């Protein structure tokens, strides 16, 4: 059975563009409930650890620089079929390929600076949520 939580970040580009509010609205209007949330700032070390699975990819350095370039919003979200439904809501990694009505279509500017993160599996949703939140911060 599909798990009912996913993990998201509103990335530094979207925070700089003052789009935290509208992006959170799209998430809650799509039926996601906020279980945990914090406004924080990754440094190169923590951004590097979070994205360690991409260490061998050519864009890893750029990704770490970007994700540590300003504050982010991190959150755990709840909904039936959360991981899959949230990936649909955020749209393709590259905003040029994202469907109308998706968060990345509306707010992302490039394949790197793409406004939001969404977990790609139930297993990663748990790992990523645990990276940011302890059990006193999840409701
Ligand atoms: P996602 O699951 O849709 O976020 O995509 P991936 O897991 O493939 O990549 C993780 C993140 O790395 C993306 O959300 C982008 O921020 C970044 N990224 C992916 N591909 C590229 C690329 O070609 N160039 C750069 N600069 N960043 C990329």
CSV table of C-alpha atoms and ligand atoms in Angstrom, one decimal:
chain,number,residue,atom,x,y,z
A,1,UNK,CA,0.0,0.0,0.0
A,2,UNK,CA,1.3,3.5,-0.8
A,3,UNK,CA,2.5,5.5,2.1
A,4,UNK,CA,0.8,8.8,2.9
A,5,UNK,CA,3.7,11.2,3.5
A,6,UNK,CA,6.1,13.0,1.3
A,7,UNK,CA,8.8,15.6,1.9
A,8,UNK,CA,9.2,18.9,0.2
A,9,UNK,CA,11.4,22.0,0.1
A,10,UNK,CA,10.6,25.3,-1.4
A,11,UNK,CA,14.0,26.0,-2.9
A,12,UNK,CA,16.1,29.3,-2.6
A,13,UNK,CA,14.9,30.6,-6.0
A,14,UNK,CA,11.3,30.5,-5.1
A,15,UNK,CA,12.0,32.0,-1.6
A,16,UNK,CA,13.9,34.9,-3.2
A,17,UNK,CA,11.1,35.5,-5.6
A,18,UNK,CA,8.7,35.8,-2.6
A,19,UNK,CA,6.7,32.8,-3.7
A,20,UNK,CA,6.5,30.8,-0.4
A,21,UNK,CA,2.8,31.8,0.1
A,22,UNK,CA,1.4,31.0,-3.3
A,23,UNK,CA,3.4,27.7,-3.5
A,24,UNK,CA,2.1,26.6,0.0
A,25,UNK,CA,-1.4,27.5,-1.2
A,26,UNK,CA,-1.1,25.2,-4.2
A,27,UNK,CA,0.0,22.4,-1.9
A,28,UNK,CA,-2.8,22.8,0.6
A,29,UNK,CA,-5.4,23.4,-2.1
A,30,UNK,CA,-4.3,20.1,-3.7
A,31,UNK,CA,-5.2,18.4,-0.4
A,32,UNK,CA,-1.8,18.1,1.3
A,33,UNK,CA,-1.8,18.6,5.1
A,34,UNK,CA,1.3,20.1,6.7
A,35,UNK,CA,2.7,17.7,9.3
A,36,UNK,CA,6.0,19.5,9.9
A,37,UNK,CA,7.5,22.8,8.6
A,38,UNK,CA,10.6,24.9,9.0
A,39,UNK,CA,12.3,27.9,7.5
A,40,UNK,CA,16.0,27.2,7.4
A,41,UNK,CA,19.2,27.6,5.4
A,42,UNK,CA,21.3,24.7,4.3
A,43,UNK,CA,25.1,25.2,4.2
A,44,UNK,CA,27.3,23.5,1.6
A,45,UNK,CA,27.9,20.6,4.0
A,46,UNK,CA,24.2,19.9,4.7
A,47,UNK,CA,23.1,20.5,1.1
A,48,UNK,CA,25.9,18.1,0.0
A,49,UNK,CA,24.7,15.5,2.4
A,50,UNK,CA,21.0,15.9,1.5
A,51,UNK,CA,21.9,15.4,-2.2
A,52,UNK,CA,24.6,12.8,-1.7
A,53,UNK,CA,22.8,10.3,-4.0
A,54,UNK,CA,23.6,12.8,-6.9
A,55,UNK,CA,27.3,13.0,-6.0
A,56,UNK,CA,28.5,11.5,-9.3
A,57,UNK,CA,26.2,13.6,-11.5
A,58,UNK,CA,27.8,16.5,-13.4
A,59,UNK,CA,25.5,19.1,-11.9
A,60,UNK,CA,26.2,18.1,-8.2
A,61,UNK,CA,28.4,21.1,-7.5
A,62,UNK,CA,25.9,23.5,-9.0
A,63,UNK,CA,23.1,21.9,-7.1
A,64,UNK,CA,24.9,22.2,-3.8
A,65,UNK,CA,25.9,25.8,-4.5
A,66,UNK,CA,22.3,26.7,-5.4
A,67,UNK,CA,20.6,24.9,-2.5
A,68,UNK,CA,22.9,26.6,-0.1
A,69,UNK,CA,22.5,30.0,-1.7
A,70,UNK,CA,19.6,31.2,0.5
A,71,UNK,CA,16.9,30.1,2.9
A,72,UNK,CA,14.5,27.3,2.1
A,73,UNK,CA,11.2,26.0,3.5
A,74,UNK,CA,11.3,22.3,4.4
A,75,UNK,CA,8.1,20.4,5.1
A,76,UNK,CA,6.5,17.0,5.6
A,77,UNK,CA,3.2,16.7,3.9
A,78,UNK,CA,0.4,14.1,4.3
A,79,UNK,CA,-2.2,12.9,1.8
A,80,UNK,CA,-3.3,9.5,0.4
A,81,UNK,CA,-0.8,8.4,-2.2
A,82,UNK,CA,1.3,11.4,-1.2
A,83,UNK,CA,4.6,10.7,-3.1
A,84,UNK,CA,3.0,10.1,-6.5
A,85,UNK,CA,0.3,12.8,-6.2
A,86,UNK,CA,2.9,15.4,-5.1
A,87,UNK,CA,5.2,14.5,-8.0
A,88,UNK,CA,2.2,15.2,-10.3
A,89,UNK,CA,1.5,18.5,-8.6
A,90,UNK,CA,5.1,19.7,-8.9
A,91,UNK,CA,5.6,18.6,-12.5
A,92,UNK,CA,8.7,17.7,-14.5
A,93,UNK,CA,12.2,18.5,-13.2
A,94,UNK,CA,12.7,20.8,-16.3
A,95,UNK,CA,10.0,23.5,-16.2
A,96,UNK,CA,10.0,23.6,-20.0
A,97,UNK,CA,8.5,20.1,-19.9
A,98,UNK,CA,6.2,20.6,-16.9
A,99,UNK,CA,2.4,20.4,-17.5
A,100,UNK,CA,0.1,23.4,-17.1
A,101,UNK,CA,-1.1,23.8,-13.6
A,102,UNK,CA,2.0,22.4,-12.0
A,103,UNK,CA,4.1,24.3,-9.4
A,104,UNK,CA,7.3,24.1,-11.6
A,105,UNK,CA,5.4,25.2,-14.7
A,106,UNK,CA,4.3,28.3,-12.8
A,107,UNK,CA,7.3,29.1,-10.6
A,108,UNK,CA,10.5,27.3,-11.8
A,109,UNK,CA,12.9,29.1,-14.0
A,110,UNK,CA,15.3,26.3,-15.1
A,111,UNK,CA,16.1,22.6,-14.7
A,112,UNK,CA,18.4,23.6,-11.8
A,113,UNK,CA,16.4,26.4,-10.2
A,114,UNK,CA,13.1,24.6,-10.2
A,115,UNK,CA,11.3,26.1,-7.2
A,116,UNK,CA,10.4,22.9,-5.3
A,117,UNK,CA,11.7,19.5,-4.2
A,118,UNK,CA,9.4,16.4,-3.9
A,119,UNK,CA,10.5,12.9,-2.7
A,120,UNK,CA,10.6,10.3,-5.4
A,121,UNK,CA,9.7,7.3,-3.2
A,122,UNK,CA,8.1,6.4,0.1
A,123,UNK,CA,11.6,5.3,1.4
A,124,UNK,CA,13.2,8.6,0.5
A,125,UNK,CA,10.2,10.6,1.9
A,126,UNK,CA,11.0,9.0,5.3
A,127,UNK,CA,14.8,9.5,5.0
A,128,UNK,CA,14.4,13.2,3.9
A,129,UNK,CA,11.8,14.0,6.5
A,130,UNK,CA,14.1,12.6,9.2
A,131,UNK,CA,17.0,14.6,7.8
A,132,UNK,CA,15.2,17.9,8.9
A,133,UNK,CA,12.8,17.0,11.7
A,134,UNK,CA,12.8,15.1,15.0
A,135,UNK,CA,9.7,13.5,16.4
A,136,UNK,CA,8.8,16.5,18.6
A,137,UNK,CA,8.4,18.6,15.4
A,138,UNK,CA,6.0,16.3,13.4
A,139,UNK,CA,2.3,16.5,14.1
B,1,LIG,P1,13.7,15.9,-9.2
B,1,LIG,O1,13.5,14.6,-8.5
B,1,LIG,O2,12.6,16.3,-10.2
B,1,LIG,O3,14.0,17.0,-8.3
B,1,LIG,O4,15.0,15.7,-10.1
B,1,LIG,P2,16.4,14.9,-9.9
B,1,LIG,O5,16.3,14.0,-8.8
B,1,LIG,O6,16.8,14.4,-11.3
B,1,LIG,O7,17.4,16.1,-9.6
B,1,LIG,C1,17.5,16.7,-8.3
B,1,LIG,C2,17.7,18.2,-8.5
B,1,LIG,O8,18.9,18.4,-9.2
B,1,LIG,C3,16.7,18.8,-9.5
B,1,LIG,O9,15.4,19.2,-8.8
B,1,LIG,C4,17.4,20.1,-9.9
B,1,LIG,O10,17.3,21.1,-8.9
B,1,LIG,C5,18.8,19.6,-10.0
B,1,LIG,N1,19.1,19.2,-11.4
B,1,LIG,C6,18.7,18.1,-12.1
B,1,LIG,N2,19.2,18.1,-13.3
B,1,LIG,C7,20.0,19.2,-13.4
B,1,LIG,C8,20.8,19.8,-14.4
B,1,LIG,O11,20.9,19.2,-15.6
B,1,LIG,N3,21.5,20.9,-14.1
B,1,LIG,C9,21.5,21.5,-12.9
B,1,LIG,N4,22.1,22.6,-12.7
B,1,LIG,N5,20.7,21.0,-11.9
B,1,LIG,C10,20.0,19.9,-12.1
